[in-house]
Each structure stands twice: as C-alpha cells, then as structure tokens.
mmCIF file of N, CA and C in Angstrom:
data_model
loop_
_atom_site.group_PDB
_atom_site.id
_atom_site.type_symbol
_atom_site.label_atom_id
_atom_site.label_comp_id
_atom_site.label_asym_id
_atom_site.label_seq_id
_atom_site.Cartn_x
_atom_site.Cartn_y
_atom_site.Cartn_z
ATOM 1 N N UNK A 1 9.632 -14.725 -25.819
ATOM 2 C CA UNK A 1 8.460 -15.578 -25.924
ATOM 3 C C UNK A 1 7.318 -15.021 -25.080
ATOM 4 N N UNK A 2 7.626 -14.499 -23.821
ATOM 5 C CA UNK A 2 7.037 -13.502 -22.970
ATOM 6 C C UNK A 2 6.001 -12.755 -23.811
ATOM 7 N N UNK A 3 6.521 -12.508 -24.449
ATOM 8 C CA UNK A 3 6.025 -10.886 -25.272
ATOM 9 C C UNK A 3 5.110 -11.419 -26.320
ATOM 10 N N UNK A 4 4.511 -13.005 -26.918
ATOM 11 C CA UNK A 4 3.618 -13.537 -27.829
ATOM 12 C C UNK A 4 2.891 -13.630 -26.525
ATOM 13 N N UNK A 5 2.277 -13.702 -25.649
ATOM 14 C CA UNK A 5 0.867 -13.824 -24.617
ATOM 15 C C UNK A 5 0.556 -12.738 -24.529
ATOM 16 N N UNK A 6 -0.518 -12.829 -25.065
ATOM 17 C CA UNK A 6 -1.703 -11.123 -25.120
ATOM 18 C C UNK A 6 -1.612 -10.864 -23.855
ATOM 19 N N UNK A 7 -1.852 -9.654 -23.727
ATOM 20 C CA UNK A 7 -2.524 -8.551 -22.764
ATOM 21 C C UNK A 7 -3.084 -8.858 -21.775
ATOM 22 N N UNK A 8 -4.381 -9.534 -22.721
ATOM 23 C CA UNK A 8 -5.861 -9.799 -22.437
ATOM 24 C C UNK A 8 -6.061 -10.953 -23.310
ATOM 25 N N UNK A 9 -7.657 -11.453 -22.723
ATOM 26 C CA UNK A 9 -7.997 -12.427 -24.006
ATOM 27 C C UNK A 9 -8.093 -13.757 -22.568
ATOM 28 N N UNK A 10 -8.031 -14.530 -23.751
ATOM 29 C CA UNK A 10 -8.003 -16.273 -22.895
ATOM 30 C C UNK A 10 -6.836 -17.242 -23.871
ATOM 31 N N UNK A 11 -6.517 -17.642 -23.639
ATOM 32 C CA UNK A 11 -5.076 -18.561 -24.322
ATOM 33 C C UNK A 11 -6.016 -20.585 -23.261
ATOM 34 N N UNK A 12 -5.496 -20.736 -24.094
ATOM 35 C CA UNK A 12 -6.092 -22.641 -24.046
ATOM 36 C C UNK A 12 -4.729 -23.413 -23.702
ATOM 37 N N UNK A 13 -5.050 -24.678 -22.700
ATOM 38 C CA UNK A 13 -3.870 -25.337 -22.441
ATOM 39 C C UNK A 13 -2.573 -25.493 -22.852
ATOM 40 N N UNK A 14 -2.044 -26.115 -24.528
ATOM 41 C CA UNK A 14 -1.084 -25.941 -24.787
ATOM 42 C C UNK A 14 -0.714 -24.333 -25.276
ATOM 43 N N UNK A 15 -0.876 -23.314 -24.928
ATOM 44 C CA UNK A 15 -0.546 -22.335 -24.978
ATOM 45 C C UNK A 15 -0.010 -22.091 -23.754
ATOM 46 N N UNK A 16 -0.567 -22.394 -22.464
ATOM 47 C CA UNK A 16 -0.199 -21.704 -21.439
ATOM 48 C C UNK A 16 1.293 -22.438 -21.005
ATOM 49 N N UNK A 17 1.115 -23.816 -21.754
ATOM 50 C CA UNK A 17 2.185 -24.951 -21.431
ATOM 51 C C UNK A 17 3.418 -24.183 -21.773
ATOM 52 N N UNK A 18 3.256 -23.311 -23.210
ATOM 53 C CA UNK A 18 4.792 -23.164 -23.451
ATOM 54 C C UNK A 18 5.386 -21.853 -23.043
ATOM 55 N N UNK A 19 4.400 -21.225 -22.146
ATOM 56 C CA UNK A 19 4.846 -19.950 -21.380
ATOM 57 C C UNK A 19 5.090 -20.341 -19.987
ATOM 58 N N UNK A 20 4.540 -21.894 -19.296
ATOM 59 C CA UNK A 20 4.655 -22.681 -18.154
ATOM 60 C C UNK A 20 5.045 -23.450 -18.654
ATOM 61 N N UNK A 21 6.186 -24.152 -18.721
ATOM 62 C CA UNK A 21 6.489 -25.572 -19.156
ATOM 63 C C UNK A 21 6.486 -26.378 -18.177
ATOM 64 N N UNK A 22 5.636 -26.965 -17.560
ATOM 65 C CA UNK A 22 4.834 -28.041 -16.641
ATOM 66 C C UNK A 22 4.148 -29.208 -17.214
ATOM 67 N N UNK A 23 3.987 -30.079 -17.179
ATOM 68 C CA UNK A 23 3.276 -31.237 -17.618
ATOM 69 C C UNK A 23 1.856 -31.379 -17.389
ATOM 70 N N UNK A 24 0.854 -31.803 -18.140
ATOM 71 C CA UNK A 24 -0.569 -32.011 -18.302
ATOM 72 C C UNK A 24 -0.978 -31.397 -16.907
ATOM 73 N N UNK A 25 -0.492 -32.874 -16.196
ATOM 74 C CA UNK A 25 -0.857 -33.411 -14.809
ATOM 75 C C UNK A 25 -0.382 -32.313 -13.793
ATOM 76 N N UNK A 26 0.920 -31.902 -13.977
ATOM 77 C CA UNK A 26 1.226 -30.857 -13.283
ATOM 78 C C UNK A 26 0.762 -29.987 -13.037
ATOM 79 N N UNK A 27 0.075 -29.278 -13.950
ATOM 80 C CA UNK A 27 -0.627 -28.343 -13.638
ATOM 81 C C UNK A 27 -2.165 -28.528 -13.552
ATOM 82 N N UNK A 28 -2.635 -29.691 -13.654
ATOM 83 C CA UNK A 28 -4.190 -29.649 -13.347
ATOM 84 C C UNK A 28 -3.830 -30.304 -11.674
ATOM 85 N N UNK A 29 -2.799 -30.779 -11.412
ATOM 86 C CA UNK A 29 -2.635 -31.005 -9.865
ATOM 87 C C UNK A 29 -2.670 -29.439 -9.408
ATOM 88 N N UNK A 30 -1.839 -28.817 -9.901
ATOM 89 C CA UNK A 30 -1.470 -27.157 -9.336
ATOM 90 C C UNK A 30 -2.914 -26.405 -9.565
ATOM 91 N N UNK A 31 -3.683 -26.677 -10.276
ATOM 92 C CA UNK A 31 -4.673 -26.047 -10.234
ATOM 93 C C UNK A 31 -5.890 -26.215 -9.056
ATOM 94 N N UNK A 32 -5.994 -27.554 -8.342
ATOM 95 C CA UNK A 32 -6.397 -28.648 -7.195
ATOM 96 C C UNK A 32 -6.035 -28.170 -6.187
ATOM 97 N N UNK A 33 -4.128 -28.060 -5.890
ATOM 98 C CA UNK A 33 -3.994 -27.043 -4.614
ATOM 99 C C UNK A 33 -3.353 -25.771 -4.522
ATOM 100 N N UNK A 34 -3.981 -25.026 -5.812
ATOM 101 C CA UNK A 34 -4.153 -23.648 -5.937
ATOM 102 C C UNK A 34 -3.133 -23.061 -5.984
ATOM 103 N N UNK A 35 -1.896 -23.749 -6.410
ATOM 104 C CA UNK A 35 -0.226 -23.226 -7.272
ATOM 105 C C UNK A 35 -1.060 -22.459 -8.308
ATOM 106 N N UNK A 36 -1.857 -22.850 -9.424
ATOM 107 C CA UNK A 36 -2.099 -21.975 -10.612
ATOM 108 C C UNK A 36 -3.795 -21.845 -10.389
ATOM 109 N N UNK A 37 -3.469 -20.484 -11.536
ATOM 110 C CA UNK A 37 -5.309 -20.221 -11.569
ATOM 111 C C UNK A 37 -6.029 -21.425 -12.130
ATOM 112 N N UNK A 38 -7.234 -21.330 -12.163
ATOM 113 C CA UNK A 38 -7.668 -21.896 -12.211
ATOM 114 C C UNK A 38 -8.909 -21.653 -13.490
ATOM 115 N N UNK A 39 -9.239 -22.616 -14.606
ATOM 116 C CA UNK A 39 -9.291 -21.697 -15.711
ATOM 117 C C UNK A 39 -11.174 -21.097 -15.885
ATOM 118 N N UNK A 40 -11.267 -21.082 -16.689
ATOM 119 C CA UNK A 40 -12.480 -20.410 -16.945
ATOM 120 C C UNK A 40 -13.342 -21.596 -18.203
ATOM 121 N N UNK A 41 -14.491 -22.112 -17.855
ATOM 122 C CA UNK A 41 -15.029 -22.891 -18.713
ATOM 123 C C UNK A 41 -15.747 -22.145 -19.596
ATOM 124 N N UNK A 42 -15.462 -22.369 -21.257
ATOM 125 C CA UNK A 42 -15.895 -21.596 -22.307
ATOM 126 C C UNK A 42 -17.098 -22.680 -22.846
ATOM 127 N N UNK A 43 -16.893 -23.559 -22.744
ATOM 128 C CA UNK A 43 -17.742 -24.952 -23.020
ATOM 129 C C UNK A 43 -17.633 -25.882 -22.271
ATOM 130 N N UNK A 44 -18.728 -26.806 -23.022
ATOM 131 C CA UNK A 44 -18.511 -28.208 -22.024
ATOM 132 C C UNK A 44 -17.324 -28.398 -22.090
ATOM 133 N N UNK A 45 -16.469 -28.565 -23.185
ATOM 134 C CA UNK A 45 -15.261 -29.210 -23.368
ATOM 135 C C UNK A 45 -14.188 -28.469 -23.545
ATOM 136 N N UNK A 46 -14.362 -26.966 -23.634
ATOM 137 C CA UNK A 46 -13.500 -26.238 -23.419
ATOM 138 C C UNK A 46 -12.705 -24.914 -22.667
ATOM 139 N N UNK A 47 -11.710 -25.186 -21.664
ATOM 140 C CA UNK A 47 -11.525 -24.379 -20.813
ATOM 141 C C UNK A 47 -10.195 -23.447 -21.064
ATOM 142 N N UNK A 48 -10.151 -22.623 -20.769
ATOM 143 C CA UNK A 48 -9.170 -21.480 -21.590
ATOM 144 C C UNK A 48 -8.987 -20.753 -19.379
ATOM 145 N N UNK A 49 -7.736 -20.021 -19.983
ATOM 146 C CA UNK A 49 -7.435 -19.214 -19.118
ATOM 147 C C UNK A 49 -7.244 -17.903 -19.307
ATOM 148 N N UNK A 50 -7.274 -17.051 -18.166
ATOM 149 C CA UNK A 50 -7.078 -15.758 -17.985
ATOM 150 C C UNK A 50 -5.426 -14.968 -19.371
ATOM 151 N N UNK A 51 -5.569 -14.499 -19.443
ATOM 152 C CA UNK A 51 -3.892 -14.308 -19.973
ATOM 153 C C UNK A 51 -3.376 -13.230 -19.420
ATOM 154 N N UNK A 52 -4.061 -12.337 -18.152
ATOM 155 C CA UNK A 52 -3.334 -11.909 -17.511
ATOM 156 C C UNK A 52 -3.472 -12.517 -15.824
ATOM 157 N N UNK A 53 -4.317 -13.797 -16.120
ATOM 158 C CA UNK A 53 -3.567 -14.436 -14.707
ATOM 159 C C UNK A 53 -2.329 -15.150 -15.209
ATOM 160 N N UNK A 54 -2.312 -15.473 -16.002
ATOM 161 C CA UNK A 54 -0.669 -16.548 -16.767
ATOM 162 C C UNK A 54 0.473 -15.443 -16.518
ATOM 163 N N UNK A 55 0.291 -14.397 -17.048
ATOM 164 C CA UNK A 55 1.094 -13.497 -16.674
ATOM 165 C C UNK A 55 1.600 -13.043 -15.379
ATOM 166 N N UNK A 56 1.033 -13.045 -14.415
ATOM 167 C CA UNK A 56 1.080 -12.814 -13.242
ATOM 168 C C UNK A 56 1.360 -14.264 -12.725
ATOM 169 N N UNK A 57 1.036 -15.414 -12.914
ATOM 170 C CA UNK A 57 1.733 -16.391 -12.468
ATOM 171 C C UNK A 57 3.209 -16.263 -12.837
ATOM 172 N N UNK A 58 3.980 -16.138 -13.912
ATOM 173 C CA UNK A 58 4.971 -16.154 -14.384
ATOM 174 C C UNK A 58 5.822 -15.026 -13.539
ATOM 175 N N UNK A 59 5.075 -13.768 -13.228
ATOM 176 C CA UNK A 59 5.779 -12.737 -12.638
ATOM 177 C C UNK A 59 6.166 -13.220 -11.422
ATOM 178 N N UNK A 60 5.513 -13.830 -10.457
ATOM 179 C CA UNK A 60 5.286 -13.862 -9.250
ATOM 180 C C UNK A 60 6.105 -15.752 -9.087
ATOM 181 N N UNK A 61 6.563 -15.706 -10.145
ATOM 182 C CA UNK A 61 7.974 -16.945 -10.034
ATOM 183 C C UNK A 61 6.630 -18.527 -10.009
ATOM 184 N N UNK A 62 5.559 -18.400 -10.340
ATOM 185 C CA UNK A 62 4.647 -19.939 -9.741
ATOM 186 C C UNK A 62 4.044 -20.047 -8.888
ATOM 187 N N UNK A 63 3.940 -18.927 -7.689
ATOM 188 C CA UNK A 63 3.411 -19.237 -7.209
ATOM 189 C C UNK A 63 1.921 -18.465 -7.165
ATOM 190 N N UNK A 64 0.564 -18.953 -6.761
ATOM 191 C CA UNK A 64 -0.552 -18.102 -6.890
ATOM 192 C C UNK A 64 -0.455 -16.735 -6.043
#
C-alpha cells in the first residue's frame, strides 16, 4: 500500500488517513502539537499535504 503514495505531489486528508490510520481528530490534534506535518493550504477550503512529508512520517515510526 506503501508503494500507491507518490514520490512527490500533494495527497488530501482521506488519502493520508489510509497510509496513517488515525482518526479525523487525531491527527489535526497531532498536527497542533507537531506529531505530524502540517499541511499546505491549496484553497480556502482545501488543504493537501506534502507526500514526501507522509512518507517520512511513516519512516520515522510517527513521530515528526
């Protein structure tokens, strides 16, 4: 499953969920005291993340 998250690029919440399986809240708490990155605003309403910070979260076991 590893191996479907690009390179590069930006991947959007439920994407990052099923490479982090954490809950909503969980991770916008973890994002607050800086467990996870923190994402990048593409719009008003839409925020996407790094996909090689997701990656590197995952490497580095969760923690930032």
């Amino acid at each position: 499953m590893f191996d479907s998250l690009p390179d590069t690029g930006f991947v959007r919440l439920p994407a990052v969920l099923k490479f982090y399986p954490v809950s909503k809240s969980t991770w916008w708490a973890g994002i607050k005291t800086g467990r996870f990155p923190a994402g990048v605003k593409l719009s008003e309403r839409v925020t996407a993340w790094k996909a090689e910070d997701i990656r590197a979260l995952i490497q580095q076991g969760g923690a930032k």
